[in-house]
Amino acid sequence: MKFDNPSQRSGSKDDEGLLASMTGMVLGDEAPKEMEFCPWRMARPFFDNFHEYQDWDFYYLYSPDMRYTGPFLFVSVEQLTTFLGIINSHLDTQLAIPDAHAKRFSYQFGSGNTPCPKYLGKVHDANSRAKLLDEKSLPACGDEALKYGQAGAEARDKVRETLETIAKYGHAKKKKTPGAKQARNREKRRTMMMMLQDALGLRPWEEALADSKDQKFDVGKAPPFPPKNSPVLIAIDVEVHETCHDIITEVGFAILDTEKTKTTAPGDIGRGWWALVESKHLRVKEYSFHCNHKYVDGCPDRFDFGTSDFVSNKDLLQSIDDIFLEHATQTSSAGQIIERDIIFVGHDIGSDDRYLASIGCHMDTKNVVLRADSKDLYQHLRSADQGRALISVLLDLGIDSKNLHNAGNDAVYTLRATIACAIEGMKEYTKQQETHCAEDVAGDVRYVQSEEVQEKEVSELLEASEEEVPEKRDVTWVPGKSYYYADDCDDDNLPMII
């Protein structure tokens, strides 16, 4: 498209809100194919600075690419051009779209029977924009998935490439993360690991020290310390439709109660606890026919740890809540329901958190005391710069797996990987403790020997010269012996070995 020069438009007062009266569309109406759209991210700077001059009509379009969980937002090119003309008229400016970047501001959709953007609504200020564009209120993916499925592969790929290009605008390759931020992220991962180990009774958390200070971790024995607050570990994996991420097709659970693990040896990489894990696999009836295959090889019908439960889409949230009620609550003697502490486990947990929130399951409202991400835990364990995919983590830890991308299986393997990271981390921690202990014991021995040597030599000096005792005299260094210099040692009064 060739943009009109906004600086040459009349920009009369009657132009304000022009497009607001031209659309005549309601929420969900599909725009005509001939309509040209400007990505909202390109038009946003104009809105942020001059939103008081015109209403804006928004449109949305979901991508066939499963990596994008939300819709892309657009305004019409005609409205943007009219808007710039109004601004130029009112403020005597020369705002215009640079010719070199014009293609970034204009796109058309609908070729090959692919969907066109749909009407979302109107905004006129920052408040109305925030309300309309709130992630929780954006429309779910409707018939777009069906249309993409019916369209030809070439047309579908063209839309995918176009939206991917739009997504990359403004995201040039960034410089490496500053050292301070890297350090903060490392500290977060370290803290996550320590909190998980405390919760599993693997580490001597503060309250347990008084009674169990001499206990040591051993994979062949039950945890040496009581699990801190006796939480329930609940691993969750969510599988969504590959072309419309608002459609949840499967939810998997793996549950491990620390009341069961505290009397059982974890074994190497936690194998001893695997039999204590309870697993569940929910499949949504309405989408049970679907199997992801474009980007990953889904296998919803191959749950290896039990029997899948089929639930309707409208009952999915209640089914999830029922699982939490069953495994993360207990009844007091007075008959009251008491929530137990929950450790929410996942691999790259943020995406599962968002998918659950999209159907009203907000983990923040549950008694979650820790989010344990197996990706971050593994990254800490290996001191790696980046996280790894679940399959890579499992292979490195020596955990056999099959039929991944089934939500139930993935939840189980994610929990196994999480436990393995905690166990392997404790092995390293124990080695360090033993090394430090050995060094301390050796130091104590050298300290005593040094004192005895020094006392003997001082005594000999006194006997050799009763008339004169030197105020300070260097002791002859003899190879193989150690000496303690209370006044002269610069290294924290540690003995020196020659």
Tab-separated table of C-alpha atoms in Angstrom, residues 68-347:
chain	number	residue	atom	x	y	z
A	68	TYR	CA	2.004	-17.643	20.306
A	69	THR	CA	-0.537	-18.161	23.069
A	70	GLY	CA	-2.448	-14.896	22.594
A	71	PRO	CA	-3.852	-13.070	19.575
A	72	PHE	CA	-2.049	-10.458	17.494
A	73	LEU	CA	-3.634	-6.996	17.712
A	74	PHE	CA	-4.195	-4.563	14.848
A	75	VAL	CA	-5.714	-1.197	13.945
A	76	SER	CA	-6.753	-0.243	10.429
A	77	VAL	CA	-4.257	1.511	8.158
A	78	GLU	CA	-6.997	3.921	7.093
A	79	GLN	CA	-7.611	4.918	10.683
A	80	LEU	CA	-3.907	5.403	11.360
A	81	THR	CA	-3.481	7.597	8.288
A	82	THR	CA	-6.544	9.675	9.199
A	83	PHE	CA	-5.259	9.971	12.723
A	84	LEU	CA	-1.862	11.297	11.632
A	85	GLY	CA	-3.603	13.879	9.487
A	86	ILE	CA	-5.596	15.063	12.499
A	87	ILE	CA	-2.457	15.353	14.616
A	88	ASN	CA	-0.641	17.292	11.911
A	89	SER	CA	-3.574	19.691	11.601
A	90	HIS	CA	-3.986	20.291	15.318
A	91	LEU	CA	-0.334	20.507	16.272
A	92	ASP	CA	1.117	21.848	13.034
A	93	THR	CA	3.430	18.848	12.749
A	94	GLN	CA	4.640	16.731	9.846
A	95	LEU	CA	4.113	13.221	11.191
A	96	ALA	CA	4.304	10.565	8.478
A	97	ILE	CA	5.200	6.922	7.954
A	98	PRO	CA	8.777	6.689	6.618
A	99	ASP	CA	8.745	5.213	3.124
A	100	ALA	CA	11.535	2.817	4.048
A	101	HIS	CA	9.363	1.292	6.780
A	102	ALA	CA	5.947	1.515	5.122
A	103	LYS	CA	5.680	-2.261	4.661
A	104	ARG	CA	5.859	-2.730	8.418
A	105	PHE	CA	2.682	-0.688	8.837
A	106	SER	CA	0.401	-2.392	6.317
A	107	TYR	CA	-0.758	-6.020	6.012
A	108	GLN	CA	-3.665	-7.820	4.388
A	109	PHE	CA	-5.064	-11.207	5.373
A	110	GLY	CA	-7.595	-13.753	4.157
A	111	SER	CA	-5.818	-15.214	1.145
A	112	GLY	CA	-6.318	-18.921	0.518
A	113	ASN	CA	-9.369	-19.002	2.836
A	114	THR	CA	-7.271	-18.159	5.897
A	115	PRO	CA	-9.076	-16.053	8.525
A	116	CYS	CA	-9.055	-12.250	8.591
A	117	PRO	CA	-8.686	-10.240	11.806
A	118	LYS	CA	-11.860	-9.955	13.891
A	119	TYR	CA	-13.255	-6.834	15.510
A	120	LEU	CA	-12.334	-6.503	19.188
A	121	GLY	CA	-13.654	-3.130	20.303
A	122	LYS	CA	-12.972	0.570	20.681
A	123	VAL	CA	-10.674	2.544	22.979
A	124	HIS	CA	-10.315	6.273	23.499
A	125	ASP	CA	-7.874	6.587	26.400
A	126	ALA	CA	-5.306	4.641	28.395
A	127	ASN	CA	-7.897	3.272	30.823
A	128	SER	CA	-10.243	1.909	28.187
A	129	ARG	CA	-7.275	0.449	26.336
A	130	ALA	CA	-6.046	-1.360	29.451
A	131	LYS	CA	-9.508	-2.812	30.004
A	132	LEU	CA	-10.025	-3.920	26.401
A	133	LEU	CA	-6.547	-5.386	25.984
A	134	ASP	CA	-6.414	-7.136	29.350
A	135	GLU	CA	-5.043	-10.606	28.658
A	136	LYS	CA	-7.789	-12.228	30.724
A	137	SER	CA	-10.577	-10.548	28.751
A	138	LEU	CA	-9.290	-11.182	25.228
A	139	PRO	CA	-11.563	-13.494	23.214
A	140	ALA	CA	-10.639	-17.140	22.984
A	141	CYS	CA	-9.615	-18.700	19.709
A	142	GLY	CA	-12.872	-19.447	17.878
A	143	ASP	CA	-13.220	-20.867	14.388
A	144	GLU	CA	-9.697	-19.787	13.415
A	145	ALA	CA	-8.324	-23.274	14.071
A	146	LEU	CA	-10.947	-24.771	11.771
A	147	LYS	CA	-10.245	-22.203	9.048
A	148	TYR	CA	-6.504	-22.735	9.241
A	149	GLY	CA	-7.111	-26.462	9.011
A	150	GLN	CA	-9.239	-26.043	5.874
A	151	ALA	CA	-6.827	-23.607	4.216
A	152	GLY	CA	-3.986	-24.828	2.072
A	153	ALA	CA	-0.593	-25.406	3.647
A	154	GLU	CA	1.002	-22.665	1.531
A	155	ALA	CA	-1.550	-20.044	2.598
A	156	ARG	CA	-1.321	-21.127	6.229
A	157	ASP	CA	2.485	-20.921	6.184
A	158	LYS	CA	2.306	-17.448	4.663
A	159	VAL	CA	0.160	-16.213	7.566
A	160	ARG	CA	2.512	-17.849	10.043
A	161	GLU	CA	5.537	-16.157	8.453
A	162	THR	CA	3.787	-12.782	8.364
A	163	LEU	CA	2.860	-12.903	12.032
A	164	GLU	CA	6.315	-14.140	12.964
A	165	THR	CA	7.792	-11.139	11.138
A	166	ILE	CA	5.479	-8.818	13.071
A	167	ALA	CA	6.465	-10.476	16.339
A	168	LYS	CA	10.147	-9.814	15.642
A	169	TYR	CA	9.774	-6.068	15.100
A	170	GLY	CA	11.432	-4.178	17.901
A	171	HIS	CA	13.182	-7.298	19.156
A	172	ALA	CA	16.648	-6.940	17.722
A	173	LYS	CA	19.273	-9.211	19.145
A	174	LYS	CA	19.928	-8.088	22.678
A	175	LYS	CA	23.256	-7.857	24.382
A	176	LYS	CA	24.156	-10.514	26.858
A	177	THR	CA	22.415	-10.276	30.176
A	178	PRO	CA	24.384	-8.018	32.514
A	179	GLY	CA	26.368	-9.816	35.173
A	180	ALA	CA	24.236	-8.464	38.010
A	181	LYS	CA	21.061	-9.896	36.490
A	182	GLN	CA	22.736	-13.233	35.819
A	183	ALA	CA	23.838	-13.327	39.438
A	184	ARG	CA	20.286	-12.642	40.638
A	185	ASN	CA	18.922	-15.413	38.443
A	186	ARG	CA	21.557	-17.833	39.715
A	187	GLU	CA	20.644	-16.930	43.275
A	188	LYS	CA	16.944	-17.536	42.552
A	189	ARG	CA	17.726	-20.980	41.169
A	190	ARG	CA	19.968	-21.774	44.142
A	191	THR	CA	17.250	-20.685	46.568
A	192	MET	CA	14.677	-22.782	44.707
A	193	MET	CA	16.907	-25.837	45.041
A	194	MET	CA	17.512	-25.283	48.767
A	195	MET	CA	13.816	-24.731	49.505
A	196	LEU	CA	12.917	-27.923	47.630
A	197	GLN	CA	15.543	-29.919	49.522
A	198	ASP	CA	14.280	-28.483	52.820
A	199	ALA	CA	10.730	-29.486	51.901
A	200	LEU	CA	11.855	-33.039	51.134
A	201	GLY	CA	13.769	-33.369	54.412
A	202	LEU	CA	17.110	-33.689	52.651
A	203	ARG	CA	18.730	-30.638	54.236
A	204	PRO	CA	18.960	-29.558	57.888
A	205	TRP	CA	16.492	-26.686	57.816
A	206	GLU	CA	16.719	-24.482	60.890
A	207	GLU	CA	14.002	-25.899	63.160
A	208	ALA	CA	15.238	-29.450	62.612
A	209	LEU	CA	18.834	-28.758	63.609
A	210	ALA	CA	18.304	-29.093	67.372
A	211	ASP	CA	17.267	-32.760	67.205
A	212	SER	CA	19.011	-33.925	64.035
A	213	LYS	CA	22.196	-31.904	63.688
A	214	ASP	CA	24.422	-34.976	63.335
A	215	GLN	CA	22.290	-36.650	60.645
A	216	LYS	CA	23.699	-36.886	57.125
A	217	PHE	CA	22.054	-37.465	53.758
A	218	ASP	CA	22.315	-40.955	52.294
A	219	VAL	CA	20.313	-42.059	49.240
A	220	GLY	CA	20.026	-45.517	50.771
A	221	LYS	CA	18.297	-44.253	53.901
A	222	ALA	CA	15.117	-42.334	54.642
A	223	PRO	CA	15.530	-38.531	54.639
A	224	PRO	CA	17.572	-37.499	57.693
A	225	PHE	CA	15.324	-34.562	58.536
A	226	PRO	CA	11.558	-34.081	58.729
A	227	PRO	CA	10.121	-32.466	55.576
A	228	LYS	CA	9.634	-28.778	56.239
A	229	ASN	CA	5.887	-28.198	56.757
A	230	SER	CA	5.122	-31.570	55.083
A	231	PRO	CA	4.034	-30.209	51.683
A	232	VAL	CA	2.455	-32.029	48.754
A	233	LEU	CA	4.328	-31.880	45.453
A	234	ILE	CA	1.933	-31.514	42.519
A	235	ALA	CA	3.439	-31.604	39.038
A	236	ILE	CA	1.167	-30.350	36.264
A	237	ASP	CA	1.520	-30.438	32.501
A	238	VAL	CA	-0.976	-28.848	30.124
A	239	GLU	CA	-1.284	-29.745	26.448
A	240	VAL	CA	-3.047	-27.278	24.151
A	241	HIS	CA	-4.239	-27.273	20.548
A	242	GLU	CA	-1.234	-26.639	18.320
A	243	THR	CA	-2.928	-23.897	16.295
A	244	CYS	CA	-5.091	-22.340	19.011
A	245	HIS	CA	-3.575	-22.212	22.458
A	246	ASP	CA	-6.787	-21.218	24.192
A	247	ILE	CA	-8.006	-24.767	23.624
A	248	ILE	CA	-6.756	-27.107	26.350
A	249	THR	CA	-6.844	-30.734	25.225
A	250	GLU	CA	-5.122	-32.523	28.146
A	251	VAL	CA	-4.040	-31.872	31.728
A	252	GLY	CA	-1.695	-34.237	33.550
A	253	PHE	CA	-0.937	-34.516	37.270
A	254	ALA	CA	1.739	-36.292	39.296
A	255	ILE	CA	1.359	-36.053	43.083
A	256	LEU	CA	3.934	-36.890	45.762
A	257	ASP	CA	3.055	-36.522	49.450
A	258	THR	CA	6.068	-35.899	51.711
A	259	GLU	CA	4.228	-37.660	54.536
A	260	LYS	CA	4.964	-40.828	52.540
A	261	THR	CA	8.546	-40.018	51.572
A	262	LYS	CA	9.808	-39.233	55.076
A	263	THR	CA	10.066	-42.936	55.959
A	264	THR	CA	11.307	-44.165	52.575
A	265	ALA	CA	14.822	-44.054	51.139
A	266	PRO	CA	14.855	-42.019	47.907
A	267	GLY	CA	17.458	-44.199	46.233
A	268	ASP	CA	19.593	-43.147	43.302
A	269	ILE	CA	18.003	-40.149	41.480
A	270	GLY	CA	14.875	-40.707	43.579
A	271	ARG	CA	13.846	-44.080	42.133
A	272	GLY	CA	12.755	-45.250	45.571
A	273	TRP	CA	9.987	-42.655	45.614
A	274	TRP	CA	8.581	-43.324	42.151
A	275	ALA	CA	6.144	-45.933	43.459
A	276	LEU	CA	4.728	-43.335	45.878
A	277	VAL	CA	3.658	-40.996	43.072
A	278	GLU	CA	-0.021	-40.818	42.127
A	279	SER	CA	-0.803	-39.719	38.592
A	280	LYS	CA	-3.886	-38.530	36.736
A	281	HIS	CA	-4.626	-37.716	33.117
A	282	LEU	CA	-7.591	-35.569	32.097
A	283	ARG	CA	-8.681	-35.422	28.459
A	284	VAL	CA	-11.255	-32.949	27.211
A	285	LYS	CA	-14.056	-34.819	25.455
A	286	GLU	CA	-14.750	-32.146	22.858
A	287	TYR	CA	-11.140	-32.280	21.603
A	288	SER	CA	-10.361	-35.944	22.207
A	289	PHE	CA	-10.225	-36.507	18.441
A	290	HIS	CA	-7.349	-34.042	18.101
A	291	CYS	CA	-3.688	-35.049	18.180
A	292	ASN	CA	-0.915	-32.475	17.813
A	293	HIS	CA	1.481	-33.379	15.019
A	294	LYS	CA	2.771	-30.245	13.279
A	295	TYR	CA	5.381	-29.230	15.841
A	296	VAL	CA	5.440	-32.130	18.305
A	297	ASP	CA	4.237	-35.720	18.100
A	298	GLY	CA	1.334	-35.786	20.511
A	299	CYS	CA	0.051	-39.075	21.911
A	300	PRO	CA	-3.013	-38.324	24.062
A	301	ASP	CA	-4.135	-41.965	23.933
A	302	ARG	CA	-0.878	-43.375	25.364
A	303	PHE	CA	-0.969	-42.577	29.070
A	304	ASP	CA	1.457	-45.022	30.707
A	305	PHE	CA	0.698	-44.475	34.400
A	306	GLY	CA	-2.989	-45.246	34.750
A	307	THR	CA	-6.302	-44.705	32.998
A	308	SER	CA	-7.238	-41.442	31.309
A	309	ASP	CA	-10.366	-39.636	32.504
A	310	PHE	CA	-12.539	-37.903	29.918
A	311	VAL	CA	-14.220	-34.686	31.085
A	312	SER	CA	-16.266	-32.093	29.247
A	313	ASN	CA	-14.718	-28.707	28.588
A	314	LYS	CA	-17.178	-27.014	30.942
A	315	ASP	CA	-16.271	-29.432	33.758
A	316	LEU	CA	-12.495	-29.235	33.306
A	317	LEU	CA	-11.938	-26.537	35.940
A	318	GLN	CA	-14.038	-28.393	38.515
A	319	SER	CA	-12.174	-31.627	37.798
A	320	ILE	CA	-8.859	-29.869	38.422
A	321	ASP	CA	-10.148	-28.320	41.651
A	322	ASP	CA	-11.353	-31.751	42.784
A	323	ILE	CA	-7.832	-33.135	42.405
A	324	PHE	CA	-6.446	-30.353	44.577
A	325	LEU	CA	-9.198	-30.935	47.117
A	326	GLU	CA	-8.408	-34.648	47.269
A	327	HIS	CA	-4.641	-34.415	47.534
A	328	ALA	CA	-3.850	-31.008	49.050
A	329	THR	CA	-6.333	-30.734	51.912
A	330	GLN	CA	-7.001	-32.580	55.137
A	331	THR	CA	-9.902	-32.603	57.561
A	332	SER	CA	-9.339	-31.522	61.151
A	333	SER	CA	-10.828	-33.313	64.167
A	334	ALA	CA	-13.488	-30.601	64.179
A	335	GLY	CA	-14.421	-31.399	60.593
A	336	GLN	CA	-12.784	-28.315	59.070
A	337	ILE	CA	-11.016	-28.470	55.708
A	338	ILE	CA	-7.377	-27.443	56.114
A	339	GLU	CA	-5.258	-26.583	53.089
A	340	ARG	CA	-1.841	-28.208	52.983
A	341	ASP	CA	1.243	-26.515	51.595
A	342	ILE	CA	1.656	-27.159	47.870
A	343	ILE	CA	4.836	-27.225	45.822
A	344	PHE	CA	3.747	-26.535	42.247
A	345	VAL	CA	6.085	-28.474	39.942
A	346	GLY	CA	6.498	-27.986	36.213
A	347	HIS	CA	9.005	-27.783	33.393
